[in-house]
C-alpha atoms as an extended CHARMM CRD file, in Angstrom:
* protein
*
        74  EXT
         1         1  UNK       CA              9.7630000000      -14.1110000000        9.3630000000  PROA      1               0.0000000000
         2         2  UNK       CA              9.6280000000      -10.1790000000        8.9910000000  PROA      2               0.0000000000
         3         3  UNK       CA             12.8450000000       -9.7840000000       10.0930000000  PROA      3               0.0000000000
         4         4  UNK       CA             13.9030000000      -12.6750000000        7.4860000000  PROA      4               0.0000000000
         5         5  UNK       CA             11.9780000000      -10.5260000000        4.7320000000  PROA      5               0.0000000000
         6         6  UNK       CA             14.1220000000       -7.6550000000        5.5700000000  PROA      6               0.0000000000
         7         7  UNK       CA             16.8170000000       -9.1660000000        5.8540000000  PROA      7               0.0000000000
         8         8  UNK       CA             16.3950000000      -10.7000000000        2.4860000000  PROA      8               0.0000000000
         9         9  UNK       CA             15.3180000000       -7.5970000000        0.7720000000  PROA      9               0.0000000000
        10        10  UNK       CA             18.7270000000       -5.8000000000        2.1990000000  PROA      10              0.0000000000
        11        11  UNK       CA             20.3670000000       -8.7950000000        0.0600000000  PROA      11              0.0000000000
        12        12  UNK       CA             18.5490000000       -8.0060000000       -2.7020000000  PROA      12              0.0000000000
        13        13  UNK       CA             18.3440000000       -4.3010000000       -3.3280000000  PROA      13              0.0000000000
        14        14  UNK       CA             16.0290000000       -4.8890000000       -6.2270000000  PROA      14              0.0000000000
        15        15  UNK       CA             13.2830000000       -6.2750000000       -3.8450000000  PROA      15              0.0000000000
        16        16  UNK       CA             12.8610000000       -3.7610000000       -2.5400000000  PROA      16              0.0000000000
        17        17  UNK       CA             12.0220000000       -0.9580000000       -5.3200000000  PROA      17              0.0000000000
        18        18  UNK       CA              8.8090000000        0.1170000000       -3.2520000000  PROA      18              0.0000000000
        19        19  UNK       CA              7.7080000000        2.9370000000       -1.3170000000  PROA      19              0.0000000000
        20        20  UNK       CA              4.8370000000        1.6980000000        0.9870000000  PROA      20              0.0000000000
        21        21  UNK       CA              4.3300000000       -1.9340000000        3.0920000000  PROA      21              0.0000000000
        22        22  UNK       CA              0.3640000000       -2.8130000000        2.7610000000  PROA      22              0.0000000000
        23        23  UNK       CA             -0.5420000000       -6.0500000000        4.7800000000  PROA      23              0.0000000000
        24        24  UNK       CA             -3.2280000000       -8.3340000000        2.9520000000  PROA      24              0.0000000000
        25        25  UNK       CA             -6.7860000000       -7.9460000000        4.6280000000  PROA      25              0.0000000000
        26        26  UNK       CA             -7.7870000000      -10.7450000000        6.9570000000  PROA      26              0.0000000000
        27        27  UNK       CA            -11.4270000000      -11.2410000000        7.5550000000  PROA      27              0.0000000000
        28        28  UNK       CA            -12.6650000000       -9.7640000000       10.5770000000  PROA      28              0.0000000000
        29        29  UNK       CA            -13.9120000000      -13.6320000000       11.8650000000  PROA      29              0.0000000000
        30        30  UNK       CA            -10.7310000000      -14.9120000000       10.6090000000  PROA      30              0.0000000000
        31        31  UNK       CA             -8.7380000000      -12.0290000000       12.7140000000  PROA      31              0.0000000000
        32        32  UNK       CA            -10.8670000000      -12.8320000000       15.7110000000  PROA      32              0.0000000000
        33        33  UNK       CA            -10.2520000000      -16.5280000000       15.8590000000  PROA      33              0.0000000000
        34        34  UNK       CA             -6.3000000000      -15.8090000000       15.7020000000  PROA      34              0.0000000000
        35        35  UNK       CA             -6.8070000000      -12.7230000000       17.6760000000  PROA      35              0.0000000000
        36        36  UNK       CA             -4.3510000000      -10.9400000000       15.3000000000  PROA      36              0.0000000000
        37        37  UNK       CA             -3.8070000000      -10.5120000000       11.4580000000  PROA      37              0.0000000000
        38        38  UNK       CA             -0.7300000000      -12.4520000000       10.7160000000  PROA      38              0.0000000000
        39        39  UNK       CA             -0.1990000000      -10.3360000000        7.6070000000  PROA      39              0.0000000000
        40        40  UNK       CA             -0.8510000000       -7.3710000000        9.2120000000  PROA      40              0.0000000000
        41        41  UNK       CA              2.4800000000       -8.1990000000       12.0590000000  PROA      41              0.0000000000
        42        42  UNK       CA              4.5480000000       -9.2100000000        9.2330000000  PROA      42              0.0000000000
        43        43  UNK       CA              4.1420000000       -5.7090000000        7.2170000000  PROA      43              0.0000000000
        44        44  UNK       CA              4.8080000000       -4.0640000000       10.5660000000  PROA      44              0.0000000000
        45        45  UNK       CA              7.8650000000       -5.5110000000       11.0990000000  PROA      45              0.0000000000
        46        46  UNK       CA              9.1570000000       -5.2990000000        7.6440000000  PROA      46              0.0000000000
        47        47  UNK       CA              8.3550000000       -1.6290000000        7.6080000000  PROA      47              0.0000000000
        48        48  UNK       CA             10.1250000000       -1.3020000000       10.4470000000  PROA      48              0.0000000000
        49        49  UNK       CA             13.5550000000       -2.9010000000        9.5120000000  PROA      49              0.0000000000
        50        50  UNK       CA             13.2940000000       -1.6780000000        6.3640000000  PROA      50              0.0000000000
        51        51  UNK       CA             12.6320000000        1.8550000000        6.8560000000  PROA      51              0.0000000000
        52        52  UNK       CA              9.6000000000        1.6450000000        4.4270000000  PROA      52              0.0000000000
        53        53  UNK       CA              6.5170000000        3.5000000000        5.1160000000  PROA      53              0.0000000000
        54        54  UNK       CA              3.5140000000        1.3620000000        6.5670000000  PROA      54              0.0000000000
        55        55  UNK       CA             -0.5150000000        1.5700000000        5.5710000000  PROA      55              0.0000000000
        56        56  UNK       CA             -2.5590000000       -0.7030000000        7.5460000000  PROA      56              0.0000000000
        57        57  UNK       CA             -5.3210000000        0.5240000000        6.3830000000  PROA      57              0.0000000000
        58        58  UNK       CA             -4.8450000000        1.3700000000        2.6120000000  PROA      58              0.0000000000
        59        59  UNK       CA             -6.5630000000       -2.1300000000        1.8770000000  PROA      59              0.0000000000
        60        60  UNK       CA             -9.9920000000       -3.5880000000        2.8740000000  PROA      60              0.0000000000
        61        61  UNK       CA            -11.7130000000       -6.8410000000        3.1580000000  PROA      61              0.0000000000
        62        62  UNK       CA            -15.2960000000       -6.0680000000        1.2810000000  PROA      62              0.0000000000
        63        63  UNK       CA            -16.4490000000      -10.0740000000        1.3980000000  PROA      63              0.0000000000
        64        64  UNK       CA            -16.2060000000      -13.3050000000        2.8780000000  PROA      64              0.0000000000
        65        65  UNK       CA            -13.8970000000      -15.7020000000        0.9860000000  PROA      65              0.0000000000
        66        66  UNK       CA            -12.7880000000      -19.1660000000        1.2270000000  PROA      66              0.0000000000
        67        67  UNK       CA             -9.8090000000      -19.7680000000        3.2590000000  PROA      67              0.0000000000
        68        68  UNK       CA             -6.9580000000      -20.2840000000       -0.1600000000  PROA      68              0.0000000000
        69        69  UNK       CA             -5.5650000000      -23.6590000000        1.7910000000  PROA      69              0.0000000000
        70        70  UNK       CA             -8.9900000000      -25.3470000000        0.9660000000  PROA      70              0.0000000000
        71        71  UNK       CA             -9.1470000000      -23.7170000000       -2.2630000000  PROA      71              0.0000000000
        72        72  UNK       CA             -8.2010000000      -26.1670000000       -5.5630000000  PROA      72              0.0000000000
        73        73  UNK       CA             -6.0230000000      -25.3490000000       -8.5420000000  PROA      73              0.0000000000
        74        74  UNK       CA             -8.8410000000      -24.3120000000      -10.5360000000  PROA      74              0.0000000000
């Protein structure tokens, strides 16, 4: 999928008006369960093909949330 997101962003030079790839924050139970941080692989990979600089760290987690896939519209 990263390499899709690259791929597509090549396309598509407007995508990819941006200087630095930040992965969403997983929780730390939710990382644990998976044993890695999905969005986290994803940014890596795009920064990679992309040539974009990566910050996996520039973002934290501060609270416990509801997973968004149980969440309702409202």
């Amino acid at each position: 999928l990263g390499e899709f997101m690259a791929e597509r962003i090549k396309k598509y030079p407007e995508l990819g008006d941006y200087g630095l790839v930040v992965p969403v924050p997983v929780s730390g139970k939710k990382e644990a369960e998976r044993g890695f941080n999905q969005s986290g692989l994803l940014a890596e990979i795009l920064s990679n093909k992309t040539g974009k600089d990566f910050c996996g760290d520039c973002l934290l987690k501060r609270r416990e949330t509801k997973a968004q896939a149980g969440l309702n519209r409202e």
